[in-house]
Short mmCIF file of C-alpha atoms in Angstrom, two decimals:
data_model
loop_
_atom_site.label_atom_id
_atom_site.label_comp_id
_atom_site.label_asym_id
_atom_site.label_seq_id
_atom_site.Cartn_x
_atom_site.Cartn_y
_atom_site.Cartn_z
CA UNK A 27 0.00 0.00 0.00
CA UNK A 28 1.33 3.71 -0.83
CA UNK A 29 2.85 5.32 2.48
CA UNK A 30 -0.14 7.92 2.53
CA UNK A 31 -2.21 5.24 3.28
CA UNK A 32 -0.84 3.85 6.17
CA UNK A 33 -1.22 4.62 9.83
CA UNK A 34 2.44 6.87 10.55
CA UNK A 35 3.42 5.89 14.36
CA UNK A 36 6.85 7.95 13.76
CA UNK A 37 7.71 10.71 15.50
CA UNK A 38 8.59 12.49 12.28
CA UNK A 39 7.46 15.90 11.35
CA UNK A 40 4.11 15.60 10.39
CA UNK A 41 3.59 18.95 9.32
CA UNK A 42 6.83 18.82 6.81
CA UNK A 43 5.53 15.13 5.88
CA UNK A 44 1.98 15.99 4.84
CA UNK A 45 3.30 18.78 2.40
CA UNK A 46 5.42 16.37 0.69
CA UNK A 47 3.38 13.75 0.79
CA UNK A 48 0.25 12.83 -2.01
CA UNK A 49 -2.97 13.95 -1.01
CA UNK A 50 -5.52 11.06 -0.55
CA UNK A 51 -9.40 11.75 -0.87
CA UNK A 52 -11.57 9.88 1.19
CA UNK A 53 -13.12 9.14 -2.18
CA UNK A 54 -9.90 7.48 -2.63
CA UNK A 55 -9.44 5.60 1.07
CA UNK A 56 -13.31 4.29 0.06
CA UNK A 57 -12.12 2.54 -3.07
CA UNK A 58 -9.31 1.42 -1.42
CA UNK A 59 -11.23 -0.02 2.04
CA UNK A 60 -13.99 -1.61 -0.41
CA UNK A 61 -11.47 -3.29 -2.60
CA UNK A 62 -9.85 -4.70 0.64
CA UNK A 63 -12.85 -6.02 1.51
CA UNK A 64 -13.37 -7.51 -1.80
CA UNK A 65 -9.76 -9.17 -1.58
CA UNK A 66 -10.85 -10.59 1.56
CA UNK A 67 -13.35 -12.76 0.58
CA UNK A 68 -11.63 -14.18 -2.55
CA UNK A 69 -8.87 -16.90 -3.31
CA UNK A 70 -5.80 -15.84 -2.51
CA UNK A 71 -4.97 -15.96 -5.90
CA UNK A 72 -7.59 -13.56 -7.05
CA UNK A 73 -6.98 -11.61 -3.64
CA UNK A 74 -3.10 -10.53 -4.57
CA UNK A 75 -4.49 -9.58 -8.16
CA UNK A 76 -7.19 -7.11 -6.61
CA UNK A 77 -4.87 -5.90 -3.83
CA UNK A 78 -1.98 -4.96 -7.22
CA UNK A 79 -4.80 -3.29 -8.92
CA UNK A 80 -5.87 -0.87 -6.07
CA UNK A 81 -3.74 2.16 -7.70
CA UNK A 82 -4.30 0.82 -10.89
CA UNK A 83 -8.43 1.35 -10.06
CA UNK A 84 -7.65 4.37 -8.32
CA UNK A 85 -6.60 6.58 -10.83
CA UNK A 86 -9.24 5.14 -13.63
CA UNK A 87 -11.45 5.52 -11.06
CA UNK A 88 -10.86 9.39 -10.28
CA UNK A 89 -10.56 10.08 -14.07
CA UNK A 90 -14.20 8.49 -14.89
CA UNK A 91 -14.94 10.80 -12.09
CA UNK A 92 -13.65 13.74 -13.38
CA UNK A 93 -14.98 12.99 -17.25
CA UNK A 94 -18.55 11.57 -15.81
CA UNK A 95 -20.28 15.29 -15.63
CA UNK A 96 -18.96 16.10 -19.14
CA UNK A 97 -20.49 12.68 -20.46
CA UNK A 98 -23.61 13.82 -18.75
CA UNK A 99 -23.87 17.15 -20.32
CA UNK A 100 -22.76 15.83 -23.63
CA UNK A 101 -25.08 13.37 -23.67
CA UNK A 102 -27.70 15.71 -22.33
CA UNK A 103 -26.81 18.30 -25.30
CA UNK A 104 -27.12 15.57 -27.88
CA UNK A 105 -30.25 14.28 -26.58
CA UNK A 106 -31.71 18.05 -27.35
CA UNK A 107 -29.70 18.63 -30.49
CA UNK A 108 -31.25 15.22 -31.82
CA UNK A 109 -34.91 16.38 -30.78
CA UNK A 110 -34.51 19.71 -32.34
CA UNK A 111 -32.91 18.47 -35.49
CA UNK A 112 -35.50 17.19 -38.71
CA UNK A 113 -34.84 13.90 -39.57
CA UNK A 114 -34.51 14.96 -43.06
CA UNK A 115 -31.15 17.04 -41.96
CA UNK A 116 -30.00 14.26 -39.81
CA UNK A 117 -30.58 11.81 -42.59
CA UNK A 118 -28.89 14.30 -44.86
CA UNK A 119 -25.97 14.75 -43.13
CA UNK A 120 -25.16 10.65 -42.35
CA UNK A 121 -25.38 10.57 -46.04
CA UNK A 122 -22.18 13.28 -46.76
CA UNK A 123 -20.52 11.31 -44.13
CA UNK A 124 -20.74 7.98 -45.97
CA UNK A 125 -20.49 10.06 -49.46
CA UNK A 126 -17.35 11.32 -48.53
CA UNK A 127 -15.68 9.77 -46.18
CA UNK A 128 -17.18 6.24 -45.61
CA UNK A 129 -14.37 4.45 -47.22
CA UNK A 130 -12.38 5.25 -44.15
CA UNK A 131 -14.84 3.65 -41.76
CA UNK A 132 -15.89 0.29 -43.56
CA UNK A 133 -15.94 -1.63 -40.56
CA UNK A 134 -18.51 0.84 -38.56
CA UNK A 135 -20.44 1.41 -41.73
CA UNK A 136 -21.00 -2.65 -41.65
CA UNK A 137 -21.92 -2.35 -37.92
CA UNK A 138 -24.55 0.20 -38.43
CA UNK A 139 -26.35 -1.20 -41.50
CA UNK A 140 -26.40 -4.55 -39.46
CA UNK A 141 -27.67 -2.82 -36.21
CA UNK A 142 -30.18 -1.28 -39.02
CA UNK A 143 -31.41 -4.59 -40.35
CA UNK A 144 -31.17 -6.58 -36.87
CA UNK A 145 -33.37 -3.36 -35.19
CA UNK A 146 -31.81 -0.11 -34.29
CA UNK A 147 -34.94 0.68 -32.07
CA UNK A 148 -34.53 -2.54 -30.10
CA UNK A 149 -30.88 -1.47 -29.20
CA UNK A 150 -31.57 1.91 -28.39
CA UNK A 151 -34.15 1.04 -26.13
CA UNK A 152 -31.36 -1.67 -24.99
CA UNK A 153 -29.18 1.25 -24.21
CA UNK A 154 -31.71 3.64 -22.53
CA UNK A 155 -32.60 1.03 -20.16
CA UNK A 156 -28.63 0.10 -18.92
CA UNK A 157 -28.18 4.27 -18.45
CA UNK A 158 -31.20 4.31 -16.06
CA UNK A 159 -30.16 1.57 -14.36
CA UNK A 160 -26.55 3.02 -14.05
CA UNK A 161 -28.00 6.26 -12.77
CA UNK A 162 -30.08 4.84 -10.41
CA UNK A 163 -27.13 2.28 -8.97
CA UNK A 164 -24.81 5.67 -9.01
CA UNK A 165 -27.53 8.01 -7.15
CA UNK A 166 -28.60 4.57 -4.63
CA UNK A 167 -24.29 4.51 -3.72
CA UNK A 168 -24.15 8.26 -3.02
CA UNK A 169 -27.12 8.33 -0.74
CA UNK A 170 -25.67 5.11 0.94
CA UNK A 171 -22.31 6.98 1.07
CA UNK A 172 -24.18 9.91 3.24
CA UNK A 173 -26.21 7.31 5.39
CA UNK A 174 -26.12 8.00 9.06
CA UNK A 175 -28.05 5.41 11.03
CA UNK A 176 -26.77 5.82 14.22
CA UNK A 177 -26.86 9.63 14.52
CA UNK A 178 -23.07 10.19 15.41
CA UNK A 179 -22.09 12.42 12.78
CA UNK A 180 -20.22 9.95 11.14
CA UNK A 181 -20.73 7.90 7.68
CA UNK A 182 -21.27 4.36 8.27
CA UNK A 183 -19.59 3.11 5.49
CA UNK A 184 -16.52 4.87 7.03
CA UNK A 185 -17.01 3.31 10.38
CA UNK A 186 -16.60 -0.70 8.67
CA UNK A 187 -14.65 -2.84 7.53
CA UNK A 188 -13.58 -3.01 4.29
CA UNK A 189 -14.90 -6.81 4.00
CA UNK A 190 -18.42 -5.06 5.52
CA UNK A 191 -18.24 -2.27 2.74
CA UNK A 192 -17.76 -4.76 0.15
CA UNK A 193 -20.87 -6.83 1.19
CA UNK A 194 -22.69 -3.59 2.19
CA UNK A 195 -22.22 -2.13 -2.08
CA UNK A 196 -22.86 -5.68 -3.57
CA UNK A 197 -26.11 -5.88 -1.13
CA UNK A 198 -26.64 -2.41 -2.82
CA UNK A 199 -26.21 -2.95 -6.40
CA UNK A 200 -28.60 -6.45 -6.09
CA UNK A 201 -31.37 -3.98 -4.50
CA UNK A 202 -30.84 -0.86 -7.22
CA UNK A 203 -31.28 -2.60 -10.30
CA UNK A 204 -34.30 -4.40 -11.91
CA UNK A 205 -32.91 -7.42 -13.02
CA UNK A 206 -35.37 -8.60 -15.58
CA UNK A 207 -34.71 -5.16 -17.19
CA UNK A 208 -30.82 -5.25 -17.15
CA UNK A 209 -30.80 -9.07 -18.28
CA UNK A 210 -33.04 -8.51 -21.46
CA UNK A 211 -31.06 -5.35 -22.36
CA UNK A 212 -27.89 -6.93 -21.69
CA UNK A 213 -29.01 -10.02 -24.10
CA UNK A 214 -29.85 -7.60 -27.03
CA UNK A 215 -26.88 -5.63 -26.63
CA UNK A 216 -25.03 -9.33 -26.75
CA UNK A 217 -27.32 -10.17 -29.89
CA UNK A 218 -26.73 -6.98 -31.54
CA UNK A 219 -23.05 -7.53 -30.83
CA UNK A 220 -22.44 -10.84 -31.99
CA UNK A 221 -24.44 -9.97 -35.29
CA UNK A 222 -21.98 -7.53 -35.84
CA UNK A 223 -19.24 -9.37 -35.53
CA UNK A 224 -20.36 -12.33 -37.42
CA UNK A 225 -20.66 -9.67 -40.32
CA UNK A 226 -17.41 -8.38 -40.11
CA UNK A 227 -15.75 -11.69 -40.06
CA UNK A 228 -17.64 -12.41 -43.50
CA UNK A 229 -16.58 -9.33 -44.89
CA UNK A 230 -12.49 -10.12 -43.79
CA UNK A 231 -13.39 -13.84 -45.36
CA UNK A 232 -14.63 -12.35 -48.23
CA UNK A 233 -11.23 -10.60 -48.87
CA UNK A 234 -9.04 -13.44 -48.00
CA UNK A 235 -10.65 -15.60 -50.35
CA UNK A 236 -10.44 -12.76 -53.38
CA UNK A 237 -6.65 -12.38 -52.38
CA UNK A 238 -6.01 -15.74 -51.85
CA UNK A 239 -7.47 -16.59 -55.43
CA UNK A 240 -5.51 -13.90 -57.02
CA UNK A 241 -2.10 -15.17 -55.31
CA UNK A 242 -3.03 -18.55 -56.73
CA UNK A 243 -3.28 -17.39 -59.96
CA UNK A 244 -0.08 -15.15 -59.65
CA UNK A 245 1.75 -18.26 -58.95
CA UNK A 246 1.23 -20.05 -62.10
CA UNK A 247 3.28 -17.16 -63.28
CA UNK A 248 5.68 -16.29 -61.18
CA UNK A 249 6.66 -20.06 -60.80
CA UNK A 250 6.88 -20.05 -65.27
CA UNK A 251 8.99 -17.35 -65.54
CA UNK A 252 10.17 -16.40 -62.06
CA UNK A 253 11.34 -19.94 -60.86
CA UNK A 254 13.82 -20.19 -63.71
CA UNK A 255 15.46 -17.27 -63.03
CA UNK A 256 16.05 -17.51 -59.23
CA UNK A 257 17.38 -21.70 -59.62
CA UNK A 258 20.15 -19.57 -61.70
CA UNK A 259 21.25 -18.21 -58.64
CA UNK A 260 20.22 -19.68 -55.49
CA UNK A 261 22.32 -22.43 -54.76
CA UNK A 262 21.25 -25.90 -55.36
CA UNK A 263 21.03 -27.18 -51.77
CA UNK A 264 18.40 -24.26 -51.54
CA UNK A 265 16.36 -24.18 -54.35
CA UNK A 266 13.66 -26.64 -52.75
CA UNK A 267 12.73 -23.22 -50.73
CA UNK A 268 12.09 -21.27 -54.18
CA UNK A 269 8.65 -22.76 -54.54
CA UNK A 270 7.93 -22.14 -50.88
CA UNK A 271 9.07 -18.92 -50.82
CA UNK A 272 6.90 -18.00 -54.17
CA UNK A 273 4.13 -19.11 -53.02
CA UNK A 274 3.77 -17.34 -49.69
CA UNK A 275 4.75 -14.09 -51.55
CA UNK A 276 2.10 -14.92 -54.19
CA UNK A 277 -0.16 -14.93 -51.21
CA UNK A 278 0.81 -12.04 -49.64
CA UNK A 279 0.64 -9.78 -52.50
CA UNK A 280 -2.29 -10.89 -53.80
CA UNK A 281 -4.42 -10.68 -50.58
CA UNK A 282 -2.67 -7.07 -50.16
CA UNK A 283 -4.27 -6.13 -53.55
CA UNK A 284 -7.38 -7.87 -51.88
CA UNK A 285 -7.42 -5.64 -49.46
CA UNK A 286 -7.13 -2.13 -52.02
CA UNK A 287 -9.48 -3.95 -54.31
CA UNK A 288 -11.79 -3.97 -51.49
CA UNK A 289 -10.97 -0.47 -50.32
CA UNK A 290 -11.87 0.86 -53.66
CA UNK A 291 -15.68 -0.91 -53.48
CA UNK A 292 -16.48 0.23 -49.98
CA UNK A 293 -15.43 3.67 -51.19
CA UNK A 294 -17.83 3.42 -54.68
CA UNK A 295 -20.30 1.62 -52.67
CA UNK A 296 -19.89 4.51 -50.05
CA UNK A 297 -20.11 7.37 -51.83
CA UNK A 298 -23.39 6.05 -54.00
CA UNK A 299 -25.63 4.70 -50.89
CA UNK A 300 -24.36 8.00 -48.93
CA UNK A 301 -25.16 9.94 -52.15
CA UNK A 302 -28.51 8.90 -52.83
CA UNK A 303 -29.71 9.49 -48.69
CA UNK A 304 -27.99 13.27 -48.45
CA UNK A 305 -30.27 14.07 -51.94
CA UNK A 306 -32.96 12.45 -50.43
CA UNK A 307 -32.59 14.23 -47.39
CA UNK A 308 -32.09 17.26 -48.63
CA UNK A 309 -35.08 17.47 -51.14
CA UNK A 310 -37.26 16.13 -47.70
CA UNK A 311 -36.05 19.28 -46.13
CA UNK A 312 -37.42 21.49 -48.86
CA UNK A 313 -40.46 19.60 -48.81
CA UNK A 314 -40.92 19.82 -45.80
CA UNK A 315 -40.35 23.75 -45.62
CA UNK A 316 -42.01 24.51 -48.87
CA UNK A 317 -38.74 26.00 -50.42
CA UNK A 318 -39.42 23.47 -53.21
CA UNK A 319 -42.27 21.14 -53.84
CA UNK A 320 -41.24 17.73 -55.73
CA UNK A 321 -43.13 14.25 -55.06
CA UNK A 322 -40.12 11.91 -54.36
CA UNK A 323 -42.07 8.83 -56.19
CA UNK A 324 -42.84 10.54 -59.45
CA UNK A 325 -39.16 12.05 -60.38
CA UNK A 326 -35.99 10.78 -60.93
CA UNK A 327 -34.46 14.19 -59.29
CA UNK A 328 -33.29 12.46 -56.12
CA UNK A 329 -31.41 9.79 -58.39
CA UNK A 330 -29.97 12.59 -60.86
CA UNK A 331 -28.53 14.60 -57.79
CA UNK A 332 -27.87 11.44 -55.54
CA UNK A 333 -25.77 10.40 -58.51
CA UNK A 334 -23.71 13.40 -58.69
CA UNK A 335 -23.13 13.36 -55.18
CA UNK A 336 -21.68 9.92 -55.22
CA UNK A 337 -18.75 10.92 -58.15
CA UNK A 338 -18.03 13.61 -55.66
CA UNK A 339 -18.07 11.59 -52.78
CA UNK A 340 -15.92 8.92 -55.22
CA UNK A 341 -13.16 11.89 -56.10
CA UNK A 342 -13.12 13.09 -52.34
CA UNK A 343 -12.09 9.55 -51.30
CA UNK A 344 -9.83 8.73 -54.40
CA UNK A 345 -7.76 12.05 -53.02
CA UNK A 346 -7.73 10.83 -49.17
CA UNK A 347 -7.64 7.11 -49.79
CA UNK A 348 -3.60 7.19 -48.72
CA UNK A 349 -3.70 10.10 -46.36
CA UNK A 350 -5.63 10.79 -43.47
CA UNK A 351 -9.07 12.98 -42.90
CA UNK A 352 -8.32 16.57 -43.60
CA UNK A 353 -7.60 18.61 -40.13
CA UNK A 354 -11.06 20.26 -39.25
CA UNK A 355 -13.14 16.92 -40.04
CA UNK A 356 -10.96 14.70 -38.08
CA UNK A 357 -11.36 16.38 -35.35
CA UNK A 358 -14.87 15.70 -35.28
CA UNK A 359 -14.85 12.31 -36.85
CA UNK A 360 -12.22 11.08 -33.98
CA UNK A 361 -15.12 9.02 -32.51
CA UNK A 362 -16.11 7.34 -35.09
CA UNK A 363 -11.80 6.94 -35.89
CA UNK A 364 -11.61 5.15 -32.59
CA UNK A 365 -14.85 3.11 -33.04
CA UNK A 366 -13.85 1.80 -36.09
CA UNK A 367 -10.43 0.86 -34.44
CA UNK A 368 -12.11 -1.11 -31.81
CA UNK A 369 -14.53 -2.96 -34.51
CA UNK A 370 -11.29 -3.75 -35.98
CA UNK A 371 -9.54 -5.20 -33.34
CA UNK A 372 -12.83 -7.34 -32.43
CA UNK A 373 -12.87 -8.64 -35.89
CA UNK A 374 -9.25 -9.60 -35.94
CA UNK A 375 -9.54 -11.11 -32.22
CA UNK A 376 -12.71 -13.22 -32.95
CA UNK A 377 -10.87 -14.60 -36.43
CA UNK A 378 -7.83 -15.39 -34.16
CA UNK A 379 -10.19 -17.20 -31.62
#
């Protein structure tokens, strides 16, 4: 345990030592006492693990604290922005996103067409549910953090034991949450989840198999007119490696060229679904505030524009396909950046498994 922590007997300076020492919340001595508790009722095993992690959990555990009312407020601000914003304009502007820059996010573009076919409503409802059950568990722990039974001016939770604390919260938790409501949001989140993956690990298959196809057939040529060459100077106790050693570069290059081949058709594919919904969206709009009148089932206008679009959004991409989002953009398309990292990862993890 850090020094600051511990009980100091000494007859040291303790005005000297507490301005050179850390300050320690009694946020922090809570998390600490609780996760002492929770060590004490596990394996040893599992209890030297938790008893490593304390500063580990301590410092995630004051940063989610510090970044928790800004997740509120953001989350509060997009709630409104979403209520206040036509669906026409919201549709509108998902569709420059994919125009223009979808071929940078093929993996979350795949998520959110399959959460789209498997029931976006059902997982936002999912969602809703787990944040009100989180707020309720958060606002049930502060009350029981303030909880006076006894009347002597003192907490109780700072008056136990750290193995009482630990059974006190878990006795908490069970009592906050409805557990029929958390288990059937939990199961289609897991659904939703799963679907996802399972769609991303066809697309990846998908690929391999182009690339691997293509290497095969690169091969057959490189082993007619490549072979020859390198038996003239490899050595002869090595040449039973230059077949090996073509083929796995066959491979490799061909499922590379998989990989732009497929790069190029989530960018076209892209830019003409994103196309066609920011035209749509856009001549909604004007529908909707009489700044132009067109019925979308009698014209073709929504194609001819939606059309246009999309060799924009195609050019756009062709520029940025080897470089990264221009400056101002990124900025605001870092979270979808880092989801698509973590889709990625989760694809490459489940194909591992």
């Amino acid at each position: 345990w850090p020094m600051s922590v511990r009980p100091d007997h000494s007859s040291v300076d303790m005005s000297s030592s507490a301005q050179s020492a850390p300050q320690v919340t009694s946020r922090d001595l809570h998390i600490q006492k609780l996760m002492q508790g929770a060590a004490a009722q596990s394996p040893t095993w599992l209890a030297n693990i938790l008893l490593k992690l304390v500063p580990v959990v301590d410092i995630i555990t004051n940063i989610l604290n510090v970044l928790y009312p800004y997740m509120v407020i953001l989350y509060v601000n997009l709630n409104k922005l979403i209520s206040i914003t036509p669906n026409s304009i919201a549709s509108a502007l998902y569709g420059a996103m994919l125009c223009f820059f979808g071929g940078h996010f093929p993996a979350l573009i795949i998520a959110i067409e399959t959460f789209r076919q498997t029931g976006w409503a059902v997982t936002e409802r999912n969602l809703r549910d787990l944040w009100a059950e989180w707020q309720n568990v958060r606002k049930a722990d502060a009350e029981d953090d303030l909880a006076d039974d006894n009347n002597d001016g003192i907490a109780d939770v700072n008056q136990i034991s750290g193995q009482q604390l630990f059974s006190r919260k878990v006795s908490l938790f069970m009592r906050s949450i409805h557990t029929e409501r958390v288990t059937q949001a939990g199961l289609g989140l897991w659904t939703g989840l799963l679907s996802v993956l399972g769609a991303l690990r066809l697309h990846f298959a998908q690929v391999l198999a182009l690339g691997s196809s293509m290497g095969e057939q690169l091969e057959k040529v490189a082993t007619s007119y490549v072979a020859p060459s390198l038996a003239q100077v490899v050595p002869p106790e090595h040449q039973k490696w230059i077949p090996v050693g073509l083929r796995y570069a066959c491979k490799t290059i061909g499922v590379t060229f998989g990989f732009v081949i497929q790069r190029i058709i989530s960018q076209a594919q892209s830019a003409m679904q994103g196309g066609l919904i920011m035209s749509r969206g856009i001549l909604r709009f004007l529908n909707e505030r009489g700044i132009y009148r067109v019925d979308m089932d009698q014209t073709m206008l929504d194609e001819y524009l939606g059309w246009g679009l999309a060799a924009l959004g195609v050019y756009v991409q062709g520029i940025f396909v080897q470089s990264a989002i221009p400056f101002p953009i990124s900025v605001l398309c870092w979270p979808l950046s880092f989801t698509e990292f973590v889709l990625r990862q989760l694809m490459t993890t489940s194909i591992g498994q």
